[in-house]
Amino acid sequence: MNKIVAKEMLSENVVKLVVEAPQISQKQSPGQFVIIRTDDRGERIPLTIADADKEKMTITLIIQIVGTSSHKIANLNPGDSLLDISGPLGKPTHIENVGTVVACGGGVGIAPLYPIARAFKEIGNKLITVLGARNRELLILEKEMAVFADEMIVMTDDGSYGEKGLITAGIEKVLLREPVHLAVAIGPAVMMKFVALLTKKYDVATIASLNTIMVDGTGMCGACRVTVGGKTKFVCVDGPEFDAHEIDYDEMLKRLNTYKKEEQVSYDGYLKSLT
Amino acid sequence: MPVNFQELSAARNQEWRNELRNRLSAKERSNLPRVKMPEMEPMDRILGFKEVNVGLNEDAAVLESQRCLDCSTPSCISGCPVNIDIPGFIKLIEKKDFLAAARKLKETNALPAVCGRVCPQEIQCEALCIYHKMKKAPVAIGYLERFASDCERLAGNISIPPIQTGNQVKVAAIGSGPASLTFAGEMAKSGYLVTVFEALHELAGVLSYGIPEFRLPKSIVRSEIAYLEKLGVVFEKNVIVGKTLTIEDMKKQGFQGFFIGSGAGLPKFMHIPGENAIGVYSSNEYLTRVNLMKAYQFPHYDTPIVLGKRVAVIGGGNTAMDSVRVAIRLGAEKAMIVYRRSEQEMPARIEEIHHAKEEGVEFLTLTNPVEYSADADGRVKQMKVQKMGLGAADDSGRKRPVVIPGSEYTIDVDTVVVGVGTDPNPLIPRTIQGLEVTKWGTIVVNEETMQTALPEIFAGGDIVRGGATVILAMGDGKKAAESMHVYLQNKKTN
Ligand SMILES: Cc1cc2nc3c(=O)[nH]c(=O)nc-3n(C[C@H](O)[C@H](O)[C@H](O)COP(=O)(O)OP(=O)(O)OC[C@H]3O[C@@H](n4cnc5c(N)ncnc54)[C@H](O)[C@@H]3O)c2cc1C
Ligand SMILES: Cc1cc2nc3c(=O)[nH]c(=O)nc-3n(C[C@H](O)[C@H](O)[C@H](O)COP(=O)(O)OP(=O)(O)OC[C@H]3O[C@@H](n4cnc5c(N)ncnc54)[C@H](O)[C@@H]3O)c2cc1C
Ligand code: SF4
Ligand code: SF4
Ligand code: FES
């Protein structure tokens, strides 16, 4: 049982939780994630460790409400507990001083990007962050990122904040302007696919962090498999980060839809149970 | 393990045993027919996950126990990897002292209710029963083992063996499968402070996430865990050793001995085209969703699973048999086993093959998949297979399958479960410096002691053997406990 010590709504459907996790908080590094279960009928779902406090022995999770499990978590309050947390899972990001890094975050992908971007900055890189969201309400962690970013570009689909346009437009502006040594892309699969196409054109090394469907998170089931460079990889143990130019995004996008129908049934039932 | 026939014969010569033995002649005993296990009807059992084998009633069990000749050199014992005193416990059943029979079993086997159900008896204890020499069906040792231990559990009368005190040494077991559970029980009895660390949110390894409810009810597994808790064993779930906690961390916490029982949980795929299509599962994922996450009760439970109408399961072991029988219970109209050798070579327990057939599973033997194709959404819709012939025997003594050229054809499927085996999970070997590991990823141990290249670390079960059996894993756990005890004692006195 892991107690929730703080909760904040970052936007209408994005919630930030600070959770007690004594062992995980000591061991985690940027890029790693946990698997949680809210209750004994719940799924095991993966969530990135957005931040950790070694002294208070807590980790921070940022969750976008998309279905039953994420909604269940968002409905928890300080004092409540998560039934299970296991981690830290996945390989930590390889943090290195390469020169200039563009950190690209789309939607809730901004949450996992946050600790990675900060680590790249702390090791001495010039850090440019490009954040994309559908509209102003859905943009998260802008203030927190601004604290350490050398430059911040915000793109919204509807132009309600920052510049109007897709995240790729913001990234291309930087690529045209100055040499970039590494791009990090985290967000919806479609976004990562188009960021990868763009950086490939400019020949900029790029890593993407993948959010496939998972069960155990320890390499035991293969639910999370993706094709990278023609080979099958398990995201939970071989990733979650891979060379963005080698990923078969179309296969991944299809696999993410495996349970579309069941997810809807589950969510409808859950929402009904709330009323 | 060498059998101590001297000790056995002393037990055999007790007065009550002599008297019991003389009640019926060997001829009368051997003329009794082998008992049949009462089973749920196939049509009823495929509607749910209730246990298929109902269990013997008292009369049937006593009658079957009378068949055992109480041999003076009981060959059956050598067939049991932990050398249970088989006539010893069976004669206690004949005497109708069922609780004593259960205690007798517990002397050598920590999980008799599990082994009675899942051991491949036909190639172990029962294979060596004297009855084969008489061309008769062997004594139903497994059924009787199950009967005695079920009696004890149902009577709510689980005996707690004496625990030695005075030893405050902390030891750890990594993983909570049968190997670790046995190790933990033995060490607790010797007075150690034992903690079991498990990566998942549920204990017992394959017994929980792999073997389905209809073959091994989870209530039995839970009661075995409760028993270990009574012995003082502490369980910590959601701890992935190597990630959440390292061996170094544990040493700092005062642990002095370590047993690695982390199993062989890494699924094998065949690396053929289309294997990442939606609806193609590893047997681990398929069974984990169903057994651990209760996807068969979706949407009551949140974890979903693809409910296939035409399901092909690749492989011929217990895992494949479990998967295909799960598919039937999830509503498959056509459930197939696709196996590249013939039925004779199938490693699954014979009983499960038989049950699968009764439940309507089709067996496509000497058949191997070569490619899957998917529809526009990426969902698997067809598999291409080829026919195989059998060539000369390979290292394992089984005939090697050879491709028959030009024999390809396609089968319509909407779900495929790949159950062609598992490898050891590399996490532990990778995170412990100095462990010796084979090219298959198994940990190298001294077979006598189960000690690894690092003296304070012992290992057993599937992480040492690759995929094996519950009872072999348990035997390893027991051996490791004995030798770790010696090792720690010596260390203390030096
Ligand atoms: C390594 C990793 C890190 C992640 N980090 C975060 C994070 O920090 N914050 C966050 O909000 N989300 C994160 N996700 C995604 C998150 O796990 C899913 O949004 C969540 O599982 C959806 O569950 P649900 O029941 O609410 O929605 P569902 O109704 O199950 O699904 C809604 C959508 O989410 C996707 N999805 C479903 N199940 C999973 C699953 N097990 N894993 C991934 N995606 C799934 C599907 O594409 C589906 O269309 C991460 C995923 C991975 C693999
Ligand atoms: C579907 C299926 C059916 C089977 N049917 C039979 C049968 O009928 N009869 C039979 O005799 N055998 C059967 N077997 C084989 C038998 O189950 C195994 O041989 C046996 O369970 C091995 O026991 P073990 O203790 O070595 O490991 P496992 O049972 O595999 O348990 C290992 C445990 O360690 C945990 N673990 C792994 N890594 C870590 C880590 N880093 N930190 C913490 N925990 C970790 C795992 O989560 C797991 O719970 C079957 C196997 C399967 C998969
Ligand atoms: S433990 Fe298994 S092999 Fe040994 S006697 Fe029991 S059923 Fe037979
Ligand atoms: S060999 Fe058969 S008959 Fe003889 S003791 Fe063993 S089980 Fe009984
Ligand atoms: S989530 Fe099961 S192997 Fe990655």
PDB file of C-alpha atoms in Angstrom, chain B residues 9-133:
ATOM      1  CA  SER B   9      12.080 -50.743   6.352  1.00  0.00           C
ATOM      2  CA  ALA B  10      12.091 -49.857  10.041  1.00  0.00           C
ATOM      3  CA  ALA B  11       8.900 -47.877   9.473  1.00  0.00           C
ATOM      4  CA  ARG B  12       7.509 -50.721   7.419  1.00  0.00           C
ATOM      5  CA  ASN B  13       8.103 -53.219  10.180  1.00  0.00           C
ATOM      6  CA  GLN B  14       5.980 -51.375  12.701  1.00  0.00           C
ATOM      7  CA  GLU B  15       3.286 -53.610  14.078  1.00  0.00           C
ATOM      8  CA  TRP B  16       0.327 -51.792  12.582  1.00  0.00           C
ATOM      9  CA  ARG B  17       1.924 -51.872   9.142  1.00  0.00           C
ATOM     10  CA  ASN B  18       2.569 -55.610   9.365  1.00  0.00           C
ATOM     11  CA  GLU B  19      -0.952 -56.220  10.531  1.00  0.00           C
ATOM     12  CA  LEU B  20      -2.441 -54.038   7.795  1.00  0.00           C
ATOM     13  CA  ARG B  21      -0.309 -55.691   5.133  1.00  0.00           C
ATOM     14  CA  ASN B  22      -1.551 -59.124   6.124  1.00  0.00           C
ATOM     15  CA  ARG B  23      -5.219 -58.194   5.983  1.00  0.00           C
ATOM     16  CA  LEU B  24      -5.345 -58.743   2.235  1.00  0.00           C
ATOM     17  CA  SER B  25      -3.201 -60.953   0.040  1.00  0.00           C
ATOM     18  CA  ALA B  26      -1.084 -59.437  -2.706  1.00  0.00           C
ATOM     19  CA  LYS B  27      -3.329 -61.157  -5.192  1.00  0.00           C
ATOM     20  CA  GLU B  28      -6.461 -59.650  -3.697  1.00  0.00           C
ATOM     21  CA  ARG B  29      -4.831 -56.245  -3.722  1.00  0.00           C
ATOM     22  CA  SER B  30      -3.592 -56.480  -7.257  1.00  0.00           C
ATOM     23  CA  ASN B  31      -6.949 -57.662  -8.512  1.00  0.00           C
ATOM     24  CA  LEU B  32      -8.583 -54.411  -7.445  1.00  0.00           C
ATOM     25  CA  PRO B  33      -9.060 -52.066 -10.420  1.00  0.00           C
ATOM     26  CA  ARG B  34      -7.325 -48.682 -10.369  1.00  0.00           C
ATOM     27  CA  VAL B  35      -9.672 -45.979  -9.139  1.00  0.00           C
ATOM     28  CA  LYS B  36     -11.060 -43.461 -11.623  1.00  0.00           C
ATOM     29  CA  MET B  37     -10.792 -39.793 -10.771  1.00  0.00           C
ATOM     30  CA  PRO B  38     -14.283 -38.295 -10.721  1.00  0.00           C
ATOM     31  CA  GLU B  39     -14.364 -35.371 -13.122  1.00  0.00           C
ATOM     32  CA  MET B  40     -16.763 -32.643 -14.112  1.00  0.00           C
ATOM     33  CA  GLU B  41     -18.497 -33.371 -17.396  1.00  0.00           C
ATOM     34  CA  PRO B  42     -16.660 -31.753 -20.315  1.00  0.00           C
ATOM     35  CA  MET B  43     -19.765 -29.825 -21.361  1.00  0.00           C
ATOM     36  CA  ASP B  44     -20.170 -28.347 -17.883  1.00  0.00           C
ATOM     37  CA  ARG B  45     -16.565 -27.622 -17.120  1.00  0.00           C
ATOM     38  CA  ILE B  46     -15.859 -25.630 -20.283  1.00  0.00           C
ATOM     39  CA  LEU B  47     -18.462 -23.102 -19.141  1.00  0.00           C
ATOM     40  CA  GLY B  48     -16.226 -21.926 -16.349  1.00  0.00           C
ATOM     41  CA  PHE B  49     -12.950 -22.256 -14.482  1.00  0.00           C
ATOM     42  CA  LYS B  50     -13.991 -24.772 -11.797  1.00  0.00           C
ATOM     43  CA  GLU B  51     -11.551 -27.563 -11.035  1.00  0.00           C
ATOM     44  CA  VAL B  52     -11.966 -30.429 -13.485  1.00  0.00           C
ATOM     45  CA  ASN B  53     -10.821 -33.238 -11.197  1.00  0.00           C
ATOM     46  CA  VAL B  54     -13.254 -33.459  -8.327  1.00  0.00           C
ATOM     47  CA  GLY B  55     -11.070 -35.549  -6.012  1.00  0.00           C
ATOM     48  CA  LEU B  56     -11.552 -39.002  -4.512  1.00  0.00           C
ATOM     49  CA  ASN B  57     -14.034 -39.553  -1.718  1.00  0.00           C
ATOM     50  CA  GLU B  58     -13.008 -41.418   1.392  1.00  0.00           C
ATOM     51  CA  ASP B  59     -14.198 -44.834   0.245  1.00  0.00           C
ATOM     52  CA  ALA B  60     -12.496 -44.565  -3.118  1.00  0.00           C
ATOM     53  CA  ALA B  61      -9.262 -43.382  -1.549  1.00  0.00           C
ATOM     54  CA  VAL B  62      -9.166 -46.201   0.984  1.00  0.00           C
ATOM     55  CA  LEU B  63      -9.940 -48.751  -1.725  1.00  0.00           C
ATOM     56  CA  GLU B  64      -7.150 -47.394  -3.903  1.00  0.00           C
ATOM     57  CA  SER B  65      -4.753 -47.395  -0.944  1.00  0.00           C
ATOM     58  CA  GLN B  66      -5.426 -51.099  -0.583  1.00  0.00           C
ATOM     59  CA  ARG B  67      -3.935 -51.680  -4.009  1.00  0.00           C
ATOM     60  CA  CYS B  68      -0.508 -50.576  -2.789  1.00  0.00           C
ATOM     61  CA  LEU B  69       1.461 -53.734  -1.959  1.00  0.00           C
ATOM     62  CA  ASP B  70       3.648 -51.951   0.595  1.00  0.00           C
ATOM     63  CA  CYS B  71       6.695 -53.330  -1.253  1.00  0.00           C
ATOM     64  CA  SER B  72       9.796 -54.097   0.787  1.00  0.00           C
ATOM     65  CA  THR B  73      11.912 -52.142  -1.708  1.00  0.00           C
ATOM     66  CA  PRO B  74       9.389 -49.652  -3.025  1.00  0.00           C
ATOM     67  CA  SER B  75      10.629 -48.735  -6.514  1.00  0.00           C
ATOM     68  CA  CYS B  76       8.077 -45.917  -6.761  1.00  0.00           C
ATOM     69  CA  ILE B  77      10.091 -43.827  -4.294  1.00  0.00           C
ATOM     70  CA  SER B  78      13.055 -43.582  -6.658  1.00  0.00           C
ATOM     71  CA  GLY B  79      10.705 -42.097  -9.252  1.00  0.00           C
ATOM     72  CA  CYS B  80       9.776 -39.216  -6.967  1.00  0.00           C
ATOM     73  CA  PRO B  81      12.328 -36.413  -7.182  1.00  0.00           C
ATOM     74  CA  VAL B  82      11.983 -35.710  -3.443  1.00  0.00           C
ATOM     75  CA  ASN B  83      11.717 -39.374  -2.433  1.00  0.00           C
ATOM     76  CA  ILE B  84       8.446 -39.218  -0.574  1.00  0.00           C
ATOM     77  CA  ASP B  85       7.856 -42.335   1.577  1.00  0.00           C
ATOM     78  CA  ILE B  86       5.046 -43.395  -0.740  1.00  0.00           C
ATOM     79  CA  PRO B  87       3.904 -46.673   0.870  1.00  0.00           C
ATOM     80  CA  GLY B  88       4.334 -44.927   4.227  1.00  0.00           C
ATOM     81  CA  PHE B  89       1.682 -42.327   3.510  1.00  0.00           C
ATOM     82  CA  ILE B  90      -0.539 -44.659   1.507  1.00  0.00           C
ATOM     83  CA  LYS B  91      -0.742 -47.176   4.338  1.00  0.00           C
ATOM     84  CA  LEU B  92      -1.811 -44.402   6.693  1.00  0.00           C
ATOM     85  CA  ILE B  93      -4.686 -43.755   4.279  1.00  0.00           C
ATOM     86  CA  GLU B  94      -5.559 -47.447   4.353  1.00  0.00           C
ATOM     87  CA  LYS B  95      -5.500 -47.160   8.144  1.00  0.00           C
ATOM     88  CA  LYS B  96      -7.882 -44.210   7.755  1.00  0.00           C
ATOM     89  CA  ASP B  97      -5.554 -41.896   9.602  1.00  0.00           C
ATOM     90  CA  PHE B  98      -5.723 -39.238   6.914  1.00  0.00           C
ATOM     91  CA  LEU B  99      -4.200 -36.436   8.957  1.00  0.00           C
ATOM     92  CA  ALA B 100      -1.189 -38.611   9.760  1.00  0.00           C
ATOM     93  CA  ALA B 101      -0.872 -39.378   6.038  1.00  0.00           C
ATOM     94  CA  ALA B 102      -0.809 -35.647   5.337  1.00  0.00           C
ATOM     95  CA  ARG B 103       1.843 -35.106   8.006  1.00  0.00           C
ATOM     96  CA  LYS B 104       3.913 -37.908   6.520  1.00  0.00           C
ATOM     97  CA  LEU B 105       3.780 -36.182   3.142  1.00  0.00           C
ATOM     98  CA  LYS B 106       4.744 -32.849   4.665  1.00  0.00           C
ATOM     99  CA  GLU B 107       7.920 -34.409   6.073  1.00  0.00           C
ATOM    100  CA  THR B 108       9.381 -34.461   2.575  1.00  0.00           C
ATOM    101  CA  ASN B 109       7.040 -32.356   0.452  1.00  0.00           C
ATOM    102  CA  ALA B 110       5.972 -28.875   1.476  1.00  0.00           C
ATOM    103  CA  LEU B 111       3.248 -28.638  -1.191  1.00  0.00           C
ATOM    104  CA  PRO B 112       1.552 -32.053  -1.475  1.00  0.00           C
ATOM    105  CA  ALA B 113      -1.834 -30.615  -2.470  1.00  0.00           C
ATOM    106  CA  VAL B 114      -0.102 -28.944  -5.401  1.00  0.00           C
ATOM    107  CA  CYS B 115       2.077 -31.915  -6.409  1.00  0.00           C
ATOM    108  CA  GLY B 116      -0.777 -34.388  -6.165  1.00  0.00           C
ATOM    109  CA  ARG B 117      -2.470 -32.274  -8.822  1.00  0.00           C
ATOM    110  CA  VAL B 118       0.302 -31.184 -11.183  1.00  0.00           C
ATOM    111  CA  CYS B 119       3.177 -33.662 -11.018  1.00  0.00           C
ATOM    112  CA  PRO B 120       3.650 -35.655 -14.217  1.00  0.00           C
ATOM    113  CA  GLN B 121       3.159 -38.841 -12.187  1.00  0.00           C
ATOM    114  CA  GLU B 122       3.109 -41.036 -15.271  1.00  0.00           C
ATOM    115  CA  ILE B 123       6.798 -40.355 -15.834  1.00  0.00           C
ATOM    116  CA  GLN B 124       7.799 -40.046 -12.179  1.00  0.00           C
ATOM    117  CA  CYS B 125       6.552 -42.009  -9.155  1.00  0.00           C
ATOM    118  CA  GLU B 126       3.830 -43.976 -10.912  1.00  0.00           C
ATOM    119  CA  ALA B 127       6.162 -44.886 -13.778  1.00  0.00           C
ATOM    120  CA  LEU B 128       8.222 -47.020 -11.409  1.00  0.00           C
ATOM    121  CA  CYS B 129       5.363 -48.704  -9.515  1.00  0.00           C
ATOM    122  CA  ILE B 130       5.701 -52.490  -9.385  1.00  0.00           C
ATOM    123  CA  TYR B 131       2.285 -52.858 -11.030  1.00  0.00           C
ATOM    124  CA  HIS B 132       3.834 -52.116 -14.435  1.00  0.00           C
ATOM    125  CA  LYS B 133       5.757 -55.389 -14.097  1.00  0.00           C
TER     126      LYS B 133
END
